Every structure is written in C-alpha cells, then in structure tokens.
PDB file of C-alpha atoms in Angstrom:
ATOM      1  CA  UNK A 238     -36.895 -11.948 -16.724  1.00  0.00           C
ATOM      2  CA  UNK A 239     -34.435 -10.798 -14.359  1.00  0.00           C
ATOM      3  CA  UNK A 240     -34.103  -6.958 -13.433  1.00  0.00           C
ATOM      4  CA  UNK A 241     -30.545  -7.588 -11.576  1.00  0.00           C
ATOM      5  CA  UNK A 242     -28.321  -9.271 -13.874  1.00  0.00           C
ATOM      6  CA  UNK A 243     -26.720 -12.045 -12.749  1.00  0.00           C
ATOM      7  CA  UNK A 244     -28.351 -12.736  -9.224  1.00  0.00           C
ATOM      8  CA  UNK A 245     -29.081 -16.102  -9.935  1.00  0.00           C
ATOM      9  CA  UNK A 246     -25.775 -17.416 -10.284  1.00  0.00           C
ATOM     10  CA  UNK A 247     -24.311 -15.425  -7.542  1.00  0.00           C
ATOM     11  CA  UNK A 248     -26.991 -16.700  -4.974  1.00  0.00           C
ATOM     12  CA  UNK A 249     -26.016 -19.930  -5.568  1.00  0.00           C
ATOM     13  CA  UNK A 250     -22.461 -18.775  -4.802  1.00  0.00           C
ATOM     14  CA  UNK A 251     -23.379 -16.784  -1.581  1.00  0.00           C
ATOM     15  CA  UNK A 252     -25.164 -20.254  -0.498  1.00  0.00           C
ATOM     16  CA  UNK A 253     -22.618 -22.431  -1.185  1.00  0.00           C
ATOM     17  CA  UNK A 254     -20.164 -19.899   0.330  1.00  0.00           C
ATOM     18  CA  UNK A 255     -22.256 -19.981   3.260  1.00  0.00           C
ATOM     19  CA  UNK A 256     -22.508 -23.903   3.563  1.00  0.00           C
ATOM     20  CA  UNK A 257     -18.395 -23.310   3.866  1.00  0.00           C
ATOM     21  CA  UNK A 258     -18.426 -21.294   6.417  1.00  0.00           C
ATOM     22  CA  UNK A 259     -21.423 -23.814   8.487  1.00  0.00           C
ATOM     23  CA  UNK A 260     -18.702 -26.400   8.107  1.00  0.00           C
ATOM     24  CA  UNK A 261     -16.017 -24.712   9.321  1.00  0.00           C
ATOM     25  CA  UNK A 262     -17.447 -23.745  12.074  1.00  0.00           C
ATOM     26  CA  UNK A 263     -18.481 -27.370  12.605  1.00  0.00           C
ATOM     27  CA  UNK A 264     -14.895 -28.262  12.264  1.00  0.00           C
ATOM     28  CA  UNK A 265     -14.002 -25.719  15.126  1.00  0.00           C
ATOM     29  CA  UNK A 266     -15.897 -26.613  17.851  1.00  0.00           C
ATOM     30  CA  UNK A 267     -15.486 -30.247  17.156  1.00  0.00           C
ATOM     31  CA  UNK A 268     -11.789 -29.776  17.310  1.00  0.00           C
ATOM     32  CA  UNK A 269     -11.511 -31.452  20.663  1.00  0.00           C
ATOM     33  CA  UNK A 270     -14.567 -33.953  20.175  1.00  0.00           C
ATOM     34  CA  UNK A 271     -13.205 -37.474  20.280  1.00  0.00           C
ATOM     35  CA  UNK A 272     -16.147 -39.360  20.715  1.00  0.00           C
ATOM     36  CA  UNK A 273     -18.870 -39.861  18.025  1.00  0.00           C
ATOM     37  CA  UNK A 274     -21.617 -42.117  17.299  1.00  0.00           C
ATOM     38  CA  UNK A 275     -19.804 -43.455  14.388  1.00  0.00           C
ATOM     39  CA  UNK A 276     -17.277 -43.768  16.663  1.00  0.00           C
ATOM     40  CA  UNK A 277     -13.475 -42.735  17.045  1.00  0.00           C
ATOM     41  CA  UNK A 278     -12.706 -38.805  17.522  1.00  0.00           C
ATOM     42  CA  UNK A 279     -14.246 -36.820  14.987  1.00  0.00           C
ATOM     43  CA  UNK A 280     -13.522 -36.365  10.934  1.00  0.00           C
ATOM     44  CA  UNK A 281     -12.770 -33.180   9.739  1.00  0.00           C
ATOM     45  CA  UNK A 282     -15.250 -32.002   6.878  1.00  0.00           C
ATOM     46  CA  UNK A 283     -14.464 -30.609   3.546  1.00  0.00           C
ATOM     47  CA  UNK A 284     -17.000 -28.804   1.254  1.00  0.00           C
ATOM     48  CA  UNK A 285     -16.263 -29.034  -2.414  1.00  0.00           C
ATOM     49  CA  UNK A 286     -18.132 -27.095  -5.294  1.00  0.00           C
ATOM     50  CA  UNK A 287     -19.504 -28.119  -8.351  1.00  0.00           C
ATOM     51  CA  UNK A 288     -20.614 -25.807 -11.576  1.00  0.00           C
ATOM     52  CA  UNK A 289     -24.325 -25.909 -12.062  1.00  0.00           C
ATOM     53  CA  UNK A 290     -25.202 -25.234 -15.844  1.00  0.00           C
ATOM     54  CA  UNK A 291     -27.794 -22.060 -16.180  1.00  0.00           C
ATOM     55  CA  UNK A 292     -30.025 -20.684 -18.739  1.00  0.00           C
ATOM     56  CA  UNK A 293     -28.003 -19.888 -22.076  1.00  0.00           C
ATOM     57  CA  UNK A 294     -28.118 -16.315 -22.250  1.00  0.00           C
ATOM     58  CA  UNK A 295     -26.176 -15.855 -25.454  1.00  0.00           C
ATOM     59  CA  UNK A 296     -23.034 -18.218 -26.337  1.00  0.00           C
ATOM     60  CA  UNK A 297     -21.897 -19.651 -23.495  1.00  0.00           C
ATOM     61  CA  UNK A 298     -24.213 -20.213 -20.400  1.00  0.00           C
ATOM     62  CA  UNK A 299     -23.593 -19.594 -17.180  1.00  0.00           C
ATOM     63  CA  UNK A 300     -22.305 -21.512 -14.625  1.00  0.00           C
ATOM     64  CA  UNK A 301     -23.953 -21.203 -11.044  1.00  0.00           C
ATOM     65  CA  UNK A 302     -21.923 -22.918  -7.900  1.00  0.00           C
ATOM     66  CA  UNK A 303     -23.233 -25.636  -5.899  1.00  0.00           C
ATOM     67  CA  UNK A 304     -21.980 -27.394  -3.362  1.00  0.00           C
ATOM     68  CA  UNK A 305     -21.120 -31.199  -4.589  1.00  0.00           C
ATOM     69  CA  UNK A 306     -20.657 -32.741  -1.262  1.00  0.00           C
ATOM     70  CA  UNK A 307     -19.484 -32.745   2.053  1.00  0.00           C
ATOM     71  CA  UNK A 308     -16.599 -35.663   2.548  1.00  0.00           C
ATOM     72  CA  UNK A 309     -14.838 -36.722   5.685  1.00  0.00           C
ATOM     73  CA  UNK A 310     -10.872 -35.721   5.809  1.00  0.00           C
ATOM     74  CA  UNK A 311      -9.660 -39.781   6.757  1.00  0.00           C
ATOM     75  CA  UNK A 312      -6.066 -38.439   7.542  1.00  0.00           C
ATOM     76  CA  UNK A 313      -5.155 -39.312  10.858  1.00  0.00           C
ATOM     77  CA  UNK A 314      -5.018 -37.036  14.006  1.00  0.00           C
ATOM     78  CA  UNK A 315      -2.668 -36.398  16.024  1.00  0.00           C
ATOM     79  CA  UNK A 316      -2.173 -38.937  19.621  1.00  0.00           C
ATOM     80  CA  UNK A 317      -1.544 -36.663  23.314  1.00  0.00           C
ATOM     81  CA  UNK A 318      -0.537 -38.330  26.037  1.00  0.00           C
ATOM     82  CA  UNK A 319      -2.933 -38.264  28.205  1.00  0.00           C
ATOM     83  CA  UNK A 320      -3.798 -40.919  30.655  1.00  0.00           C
ATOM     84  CA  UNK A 321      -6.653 -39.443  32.548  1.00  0.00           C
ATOM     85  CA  UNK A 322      -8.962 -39.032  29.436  1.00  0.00           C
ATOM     86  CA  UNK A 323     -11.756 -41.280  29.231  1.00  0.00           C
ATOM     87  CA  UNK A 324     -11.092 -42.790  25.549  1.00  0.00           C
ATOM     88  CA  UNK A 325      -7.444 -43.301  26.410  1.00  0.00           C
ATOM     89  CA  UNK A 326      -6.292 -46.602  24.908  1.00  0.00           C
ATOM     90  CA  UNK A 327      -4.377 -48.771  27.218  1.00  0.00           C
ATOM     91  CA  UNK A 328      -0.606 -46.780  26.302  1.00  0.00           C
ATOM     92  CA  UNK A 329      -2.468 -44.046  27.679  1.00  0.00           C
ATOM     93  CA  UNK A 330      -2.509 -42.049  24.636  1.00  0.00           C
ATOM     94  CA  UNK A 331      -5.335 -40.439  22.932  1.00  0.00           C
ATOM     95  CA  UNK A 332      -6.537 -40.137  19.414  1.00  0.00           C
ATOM     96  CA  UNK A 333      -7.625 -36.772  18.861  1.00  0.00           C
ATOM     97  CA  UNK A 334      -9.138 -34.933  15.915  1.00  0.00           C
ATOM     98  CA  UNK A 335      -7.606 -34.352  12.286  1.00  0.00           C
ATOM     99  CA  UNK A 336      -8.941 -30.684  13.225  1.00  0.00           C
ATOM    100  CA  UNK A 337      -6.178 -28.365  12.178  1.00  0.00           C
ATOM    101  CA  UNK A 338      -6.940 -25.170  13.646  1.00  0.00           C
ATOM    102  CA  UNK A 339      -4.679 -22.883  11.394  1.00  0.00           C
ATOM    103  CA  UNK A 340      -6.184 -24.329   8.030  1.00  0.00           C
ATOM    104  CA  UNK A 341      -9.306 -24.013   9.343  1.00  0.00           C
ATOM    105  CA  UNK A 342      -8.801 -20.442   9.840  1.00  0.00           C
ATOM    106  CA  UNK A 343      -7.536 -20.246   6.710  1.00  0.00           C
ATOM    107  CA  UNK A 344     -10.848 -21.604   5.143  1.00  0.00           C
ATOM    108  CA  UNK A 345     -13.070 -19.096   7.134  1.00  0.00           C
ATOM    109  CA  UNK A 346     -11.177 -16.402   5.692  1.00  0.00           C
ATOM    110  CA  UNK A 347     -11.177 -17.519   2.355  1.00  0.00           C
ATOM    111  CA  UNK A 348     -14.580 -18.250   2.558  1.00  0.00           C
ATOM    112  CA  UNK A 349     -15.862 -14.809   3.839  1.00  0.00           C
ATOM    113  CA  UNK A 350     -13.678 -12.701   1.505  1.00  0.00           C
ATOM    114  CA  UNK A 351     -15.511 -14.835  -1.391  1.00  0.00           C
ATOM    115  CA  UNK A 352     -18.956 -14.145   0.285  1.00  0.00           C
ATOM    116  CA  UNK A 353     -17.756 -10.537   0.558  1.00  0.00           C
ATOM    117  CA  UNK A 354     -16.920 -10.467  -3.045  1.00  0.00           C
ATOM    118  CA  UNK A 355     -20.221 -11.855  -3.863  1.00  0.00           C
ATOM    119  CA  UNK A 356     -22.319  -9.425  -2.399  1.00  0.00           C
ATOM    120  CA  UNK A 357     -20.323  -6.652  -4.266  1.00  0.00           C
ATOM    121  CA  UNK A 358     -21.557  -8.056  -7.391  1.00  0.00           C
ATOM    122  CA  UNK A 359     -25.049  -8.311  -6.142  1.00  0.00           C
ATOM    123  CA  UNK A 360     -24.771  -4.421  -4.918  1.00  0.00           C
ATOM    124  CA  UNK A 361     -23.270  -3.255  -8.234  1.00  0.00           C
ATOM    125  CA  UNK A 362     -26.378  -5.356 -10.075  1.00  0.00           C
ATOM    126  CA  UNK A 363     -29.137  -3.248  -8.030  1.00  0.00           C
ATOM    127  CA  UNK A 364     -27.519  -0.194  -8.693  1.00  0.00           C
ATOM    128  CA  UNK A 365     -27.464  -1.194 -12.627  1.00  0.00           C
ATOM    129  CA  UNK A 366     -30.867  -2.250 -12.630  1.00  0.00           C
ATOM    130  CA  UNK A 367     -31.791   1.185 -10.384  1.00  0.00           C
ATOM    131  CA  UNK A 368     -30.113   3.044 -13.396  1.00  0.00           C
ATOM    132  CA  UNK A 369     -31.723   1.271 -15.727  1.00  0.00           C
ATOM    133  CA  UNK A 370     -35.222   2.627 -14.121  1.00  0.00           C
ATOM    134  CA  UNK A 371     -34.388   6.193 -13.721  1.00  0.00           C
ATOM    135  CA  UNK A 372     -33.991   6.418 -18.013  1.00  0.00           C
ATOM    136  CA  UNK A 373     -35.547   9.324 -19.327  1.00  0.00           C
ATOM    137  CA  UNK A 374     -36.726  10.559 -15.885  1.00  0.00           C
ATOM    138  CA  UNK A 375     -36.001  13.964 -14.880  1.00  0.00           C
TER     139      UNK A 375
ATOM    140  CA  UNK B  19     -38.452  15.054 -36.189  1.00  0.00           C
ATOM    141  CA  UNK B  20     -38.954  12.374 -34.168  1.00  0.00           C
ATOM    142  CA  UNK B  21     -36.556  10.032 -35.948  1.00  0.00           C
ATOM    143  CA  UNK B  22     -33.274  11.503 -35.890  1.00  0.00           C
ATOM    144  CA  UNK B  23     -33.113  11.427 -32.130  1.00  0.00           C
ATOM    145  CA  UNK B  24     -33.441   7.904 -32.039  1.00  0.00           C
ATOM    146  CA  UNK B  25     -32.090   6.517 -35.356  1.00  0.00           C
ATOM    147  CA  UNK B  26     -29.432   9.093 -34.238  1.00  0.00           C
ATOM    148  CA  UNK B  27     -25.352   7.147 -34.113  1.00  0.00           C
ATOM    149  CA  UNK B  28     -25.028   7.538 -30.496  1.00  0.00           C
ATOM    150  CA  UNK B  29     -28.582   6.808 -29.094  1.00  0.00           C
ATOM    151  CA  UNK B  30     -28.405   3.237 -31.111  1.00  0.00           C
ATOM    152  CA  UNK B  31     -24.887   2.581 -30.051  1.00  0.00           C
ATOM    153  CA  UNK B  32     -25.589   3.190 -26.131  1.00  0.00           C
ATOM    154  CA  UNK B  33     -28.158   0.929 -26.501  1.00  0.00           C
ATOM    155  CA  UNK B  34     -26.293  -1.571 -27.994  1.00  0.00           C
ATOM    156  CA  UNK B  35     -23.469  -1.107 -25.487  1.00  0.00           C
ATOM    157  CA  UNK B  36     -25.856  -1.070 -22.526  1.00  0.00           C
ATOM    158  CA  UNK B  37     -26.825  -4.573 -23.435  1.00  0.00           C
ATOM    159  CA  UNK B  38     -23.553  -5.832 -23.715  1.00  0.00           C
ATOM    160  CA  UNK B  39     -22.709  -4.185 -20.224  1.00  0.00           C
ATOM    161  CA  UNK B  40     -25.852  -5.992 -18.832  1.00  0.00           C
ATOM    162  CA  UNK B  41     -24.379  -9.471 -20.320  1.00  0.00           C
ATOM    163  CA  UNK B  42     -20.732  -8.210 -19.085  1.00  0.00           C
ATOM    164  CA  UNK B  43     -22.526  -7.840 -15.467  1.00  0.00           C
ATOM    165  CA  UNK B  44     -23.899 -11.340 -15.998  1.00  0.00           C
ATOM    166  CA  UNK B  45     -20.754 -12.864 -16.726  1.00  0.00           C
ATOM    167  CA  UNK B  46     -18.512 -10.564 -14.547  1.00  0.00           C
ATOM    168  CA  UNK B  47     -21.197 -12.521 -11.555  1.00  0.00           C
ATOM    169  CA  UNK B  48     -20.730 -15.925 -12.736  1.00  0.00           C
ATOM    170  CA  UNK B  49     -16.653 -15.607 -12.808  1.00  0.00           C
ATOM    171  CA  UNK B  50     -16.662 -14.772  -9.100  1.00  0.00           C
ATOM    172  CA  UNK B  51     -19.323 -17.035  -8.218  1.00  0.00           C
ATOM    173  CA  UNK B  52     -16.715 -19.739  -9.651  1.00  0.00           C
ATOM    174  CA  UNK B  53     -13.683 -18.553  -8.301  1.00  0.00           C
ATOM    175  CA  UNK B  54     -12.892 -21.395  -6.755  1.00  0.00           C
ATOM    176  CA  UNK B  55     -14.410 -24.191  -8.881  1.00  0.00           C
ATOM    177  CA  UNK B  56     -11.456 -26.298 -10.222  1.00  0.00           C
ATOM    178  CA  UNK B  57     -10.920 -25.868 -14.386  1.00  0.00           C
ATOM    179  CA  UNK B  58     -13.188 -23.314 -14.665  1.00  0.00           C
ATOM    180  CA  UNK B  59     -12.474 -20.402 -17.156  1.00  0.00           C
ATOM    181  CA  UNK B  60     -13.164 -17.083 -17.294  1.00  0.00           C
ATOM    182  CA  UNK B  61     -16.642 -15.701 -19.000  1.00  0.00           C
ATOM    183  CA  UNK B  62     -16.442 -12.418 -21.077  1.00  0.00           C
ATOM    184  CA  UNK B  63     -18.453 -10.523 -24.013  1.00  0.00           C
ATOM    185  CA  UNK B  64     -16.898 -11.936 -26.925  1.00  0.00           C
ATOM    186  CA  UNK B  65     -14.379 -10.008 -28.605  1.00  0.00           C
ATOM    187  CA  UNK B  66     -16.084  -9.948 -32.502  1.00  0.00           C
ATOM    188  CA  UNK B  67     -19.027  -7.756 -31.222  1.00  0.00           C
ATOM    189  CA  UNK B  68     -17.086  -4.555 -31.136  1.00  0.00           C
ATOM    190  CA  UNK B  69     -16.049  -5.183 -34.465  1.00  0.00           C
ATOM    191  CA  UNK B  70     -19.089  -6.184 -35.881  1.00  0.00           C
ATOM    192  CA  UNK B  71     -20.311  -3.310 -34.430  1.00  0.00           C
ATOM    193  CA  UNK B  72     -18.068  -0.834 -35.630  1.00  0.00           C
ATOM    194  CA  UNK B  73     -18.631  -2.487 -38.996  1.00  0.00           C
ATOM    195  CA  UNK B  74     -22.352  -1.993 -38.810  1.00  0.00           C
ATOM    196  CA  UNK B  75     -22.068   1.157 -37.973  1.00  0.00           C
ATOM    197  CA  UNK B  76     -19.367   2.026 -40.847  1.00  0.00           C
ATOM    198  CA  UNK B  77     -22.301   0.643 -43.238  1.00  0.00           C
ATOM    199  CA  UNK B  78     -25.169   2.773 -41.853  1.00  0.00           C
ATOM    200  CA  UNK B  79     -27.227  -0.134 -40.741  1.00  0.00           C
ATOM    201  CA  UNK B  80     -27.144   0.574 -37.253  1.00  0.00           C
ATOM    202  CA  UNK B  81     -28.881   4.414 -37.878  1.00  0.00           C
ATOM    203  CA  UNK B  82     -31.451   2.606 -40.637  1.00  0.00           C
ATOM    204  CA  UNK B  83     -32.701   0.533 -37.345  1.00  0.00           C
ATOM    205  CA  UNK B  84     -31.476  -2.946 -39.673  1.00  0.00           C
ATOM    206  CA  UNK B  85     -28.367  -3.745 -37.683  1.00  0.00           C
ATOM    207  CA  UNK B  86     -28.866  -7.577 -36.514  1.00  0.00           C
ATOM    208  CA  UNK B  87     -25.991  -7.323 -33.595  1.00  0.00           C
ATOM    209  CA  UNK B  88     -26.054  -8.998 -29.996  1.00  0.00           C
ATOM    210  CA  UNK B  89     -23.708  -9.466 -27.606  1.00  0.00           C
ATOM    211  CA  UNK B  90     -22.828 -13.058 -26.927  1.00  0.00           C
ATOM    212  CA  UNK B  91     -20.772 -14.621 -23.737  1.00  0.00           C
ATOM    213  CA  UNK B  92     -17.898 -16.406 -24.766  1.00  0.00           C
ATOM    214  CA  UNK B  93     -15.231 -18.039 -22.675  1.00  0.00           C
ATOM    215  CA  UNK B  94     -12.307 -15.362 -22.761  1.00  0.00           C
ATOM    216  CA  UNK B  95      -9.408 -17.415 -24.366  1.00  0.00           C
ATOM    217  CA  UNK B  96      -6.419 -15.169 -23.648  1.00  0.00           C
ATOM    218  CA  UNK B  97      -6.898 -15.648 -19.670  1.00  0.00           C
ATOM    219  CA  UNK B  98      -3.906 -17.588 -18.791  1.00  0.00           C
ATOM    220  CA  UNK B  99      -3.777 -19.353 -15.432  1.00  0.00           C
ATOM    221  CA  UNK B 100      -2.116 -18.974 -12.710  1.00  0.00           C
ATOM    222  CA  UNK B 101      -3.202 -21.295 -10.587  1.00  0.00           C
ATOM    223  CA  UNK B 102      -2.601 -25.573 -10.424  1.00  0.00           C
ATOM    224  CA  UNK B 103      -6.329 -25.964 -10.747  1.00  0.00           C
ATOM    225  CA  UNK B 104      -6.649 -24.542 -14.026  1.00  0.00           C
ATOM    226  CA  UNK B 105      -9.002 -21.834 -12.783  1.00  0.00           C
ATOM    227  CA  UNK B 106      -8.389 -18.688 -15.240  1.00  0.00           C
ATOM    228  CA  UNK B 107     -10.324 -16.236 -12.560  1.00  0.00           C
ATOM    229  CA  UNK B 108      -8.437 -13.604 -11.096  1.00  0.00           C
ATOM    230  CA  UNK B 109     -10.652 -12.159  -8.159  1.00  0.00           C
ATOM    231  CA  UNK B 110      -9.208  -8.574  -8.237  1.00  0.00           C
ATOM    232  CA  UNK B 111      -9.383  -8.727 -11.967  1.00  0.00           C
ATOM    233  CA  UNK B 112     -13.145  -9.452 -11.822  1.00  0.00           C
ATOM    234  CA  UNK B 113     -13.204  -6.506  -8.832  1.00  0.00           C
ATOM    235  CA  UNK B 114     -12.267  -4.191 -10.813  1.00  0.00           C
ATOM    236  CA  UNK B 115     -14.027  -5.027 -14.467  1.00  0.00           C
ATOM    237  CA  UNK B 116     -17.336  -4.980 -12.055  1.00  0.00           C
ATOM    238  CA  UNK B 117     -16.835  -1.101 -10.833  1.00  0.00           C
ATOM    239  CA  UNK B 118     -15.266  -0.460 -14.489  1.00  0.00           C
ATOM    240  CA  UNK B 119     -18.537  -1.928 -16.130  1.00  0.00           C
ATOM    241  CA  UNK B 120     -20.411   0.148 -13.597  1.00  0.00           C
ATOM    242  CA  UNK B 121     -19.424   3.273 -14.131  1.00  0.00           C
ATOM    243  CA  UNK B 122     -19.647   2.462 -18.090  1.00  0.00           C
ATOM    244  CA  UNK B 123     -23.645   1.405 -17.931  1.00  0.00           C
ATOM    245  CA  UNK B 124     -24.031   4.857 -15.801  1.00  0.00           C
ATOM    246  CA  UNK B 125     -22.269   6.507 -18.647  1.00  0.00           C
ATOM    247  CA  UNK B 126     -24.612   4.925 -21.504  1.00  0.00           C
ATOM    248  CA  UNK B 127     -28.076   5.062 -19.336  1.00  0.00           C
ATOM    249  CA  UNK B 128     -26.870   8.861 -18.960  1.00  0.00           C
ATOM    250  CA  UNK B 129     -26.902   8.955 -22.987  1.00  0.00           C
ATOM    251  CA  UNK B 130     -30.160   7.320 -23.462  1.00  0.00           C
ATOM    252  CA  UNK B 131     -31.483   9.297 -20.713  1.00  0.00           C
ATOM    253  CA  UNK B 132     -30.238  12.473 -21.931  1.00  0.00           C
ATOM    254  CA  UNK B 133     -31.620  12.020 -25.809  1.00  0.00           C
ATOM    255  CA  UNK B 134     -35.040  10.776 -24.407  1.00  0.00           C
ATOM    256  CA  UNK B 135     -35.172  14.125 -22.499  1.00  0.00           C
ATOM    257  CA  UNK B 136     -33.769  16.233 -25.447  1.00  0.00           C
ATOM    258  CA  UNK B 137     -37.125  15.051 -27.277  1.00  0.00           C
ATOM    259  CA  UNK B 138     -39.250  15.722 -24.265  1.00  0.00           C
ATOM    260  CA  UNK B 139     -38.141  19.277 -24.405  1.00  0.00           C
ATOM    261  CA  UNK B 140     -38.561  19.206 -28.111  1.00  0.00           C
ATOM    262  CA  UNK B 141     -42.324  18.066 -27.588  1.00  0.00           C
ATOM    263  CA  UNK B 142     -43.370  20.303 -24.464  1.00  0.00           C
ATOM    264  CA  UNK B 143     -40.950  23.488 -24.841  1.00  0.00           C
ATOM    265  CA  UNK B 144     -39.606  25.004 -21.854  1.00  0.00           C
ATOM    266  CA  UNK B 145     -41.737  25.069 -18.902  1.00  0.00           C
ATOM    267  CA  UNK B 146     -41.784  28.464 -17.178  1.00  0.00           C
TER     268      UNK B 146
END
C-alpha cells in the first residue's frame, strides 16, 4: 500500500519530465555542432510520451507517463555562408543544425512548469497522508 | 455508548468522503502527470457515488454499518477539449481541484479526528 496517494504515477511524470528537459539541453549546446559520427551537423531530438497502464484502483486505472522514445527532427537546417568553416562544401556554404533556439526555449519552459506542477501534487499528497496520521491525536 | 459515536451520520460519511478524496488525489495526480499525452482524458470520482451515497444514507444503511459504497475513478465525460490533441486536461483546472481536495480531506480528517477525541474524553473524563 501506498501512504501518498498517487506518487507512483506522478514519479513517472517527474522522470519523464526530466528526460525533456536532458534533451533539451542536449539540443542547446549542440546547436552549433555540425559534425557527428553519424555524420552531417547534428539532429535535433524530440521526446514523446506514452501512457503506462497502472494498478486498477477502482474503475478506471491509472495512467502513469513514460517516455516512448527519443526520435531525430530530419527537417533540414538552415545553410550560412561561411567559407572559412571546416565542413564548408565547395559553394562555401555550411549546413548547420535544425536547432531552433526559440522552440527550444519554449520546450524548457513547458517542461519545467509541468515538473513544477508535478511536485505540487506530490507536496499536497504528503501533507494528506501527514493528516491522515495525526487522526485522533491530540 | 460506544456505538453512537461511530455509527453516528457524520463520522460514517467523513469516512466515506475521505476515501473518495484519497481516490480524487489519485486521479487529480494522474491528470497532470498526462497533461501532455495526446487523447488522453480527464480522470475523476465518478459522479453516481454522491448519489448512491445520499441514497444510502436516506435508507439508514450507512448508520447500521451495512452500506456497500466505494468510490470508483471514472473518466469524467463532460470535459470538453480544447486542445487539437484531444487532451481533456486543463492544468489550472487540475491546480486548483488539488488545493480544493486538500483543504476538503483536512476538513473530514478534522471530523474523524474530532469524534475519536469526543469518545476519548467520554472514556477518561477531564484531566485536571
């Protein structure tokens, strides 16, 4: 049994929320990287979730969050100018990352106002469960 | 006298609230957890336990102690989305039913609390 209702699912969501934020910052400092051992200037990464089916606790169970995968974002980057770079092509122009800093800035947020969210609910739980204790104590 | 106090109205309905504000905790956690999963929809007590226990307690079953009620989770069908993922979770929403069902389980452990310390009184008398 649980004494803080609910902490299972939203661990899963802190992790997963957590795993966003890793990969975001991945995406940042790789937004000038143009050279990787797969070769060609580095993908950007996108995390996307998946429901994980918990315990039935009554009607309908509960759905924790995982996260599904981790896929590469094949759009194309954008080319500079830029003769003097070592992976210019022969026009001189380079191919570099599909890193968009602005969306990825936009993710971070996104992603630590959900975490934030998340550990509200876990607060609220321990103070439930503290109640819980104190019954019929002075 | 021990009875009354807890085949008393309110003791057996704060305990049958407090569970379903324990399940409402559970389900208020899973709804944020999933904010952001695609097509998923909302999680909520369902609706036909208040009734079913206001009609329990109506028919004097939940002071005999023979009431059969529990609070089930049930996907809360009048959520309408908002979104073009189908998602029927509205984070502020969720915010604020978590501090609401707070405050409501302090309310009902306060109850139990309180009657379980009426009958300690009851049993010891006044301590000078």
């Amino acid at each position: 049994m649980n004494f803080i209702s609910g902490v299972e699912v939203t661990s899963s969501a802190l992790m997963a929320q957590k795993m966003r934020l890793d990969i975001v910052a991945q995406n940042i400092a790789n937004a000038q990287t143009t050279r990787t051992p797969e070769g060609g200037p580095y993908q950007r990464k996108v995390v996307n979730f998946e429901t994980e089916l918990l315990q039935k606790s009554g009607g309908a169970a509960l759905s924790a969050v995982r996260v599904g995968g981790i896929t590469n974002d094949t759009s194309e980057g954008q080319k500079v100018f830029n003769p003097q770079h070592p992976d210019a092509g022969p026009d001189g122009l380079v191919q570099m990352p599909n890193v968009n800093l602005a969306f990825e800035m936009v993710d971070l947020i996104t992603a630590s106002r959900a975490y934030e969210a998340n550990l509200s609910v876990m607060k609220s739980g321990r103070h439930l469960a503290q109640q819980t204790l104190r019954i019929g104590k002075q | 006298m021990i009875a009354p106090i807890f085949q008393s109205d309110n003791y057996q309905l704060a305990r049958k609230l407090l569970d379903a504000a324990v399940l409402r905790q559970d389900a208020i956690a899973s709804n944020i957890a999933n904010a952001e999963t695609p097509g998923y929809r909302r999680l909520d007590v369902s609706a036909d336990f208040s009734t079913r226990l206001k009609e329990q307690l109506v028919s004097g079953a939940l002071k005999r102690g023979t009431a059969d009620i529990r609070p089930t989770l049930a996907e809360d069908a009048t959520a309408r989305s908002v979104r073009p993922d189908g998602n029927t979770v509205a984070i502020e929403r969720e915010l604020m039913a978590l501090n609401r069902n707070a405050v409501e389980h302090e309310f009902l452990t306060e109850i139990v609390s309180g009657n379980i310390k009426q009958l300690k009184l009851a049993i010891t008398g006044r301590q000078f």
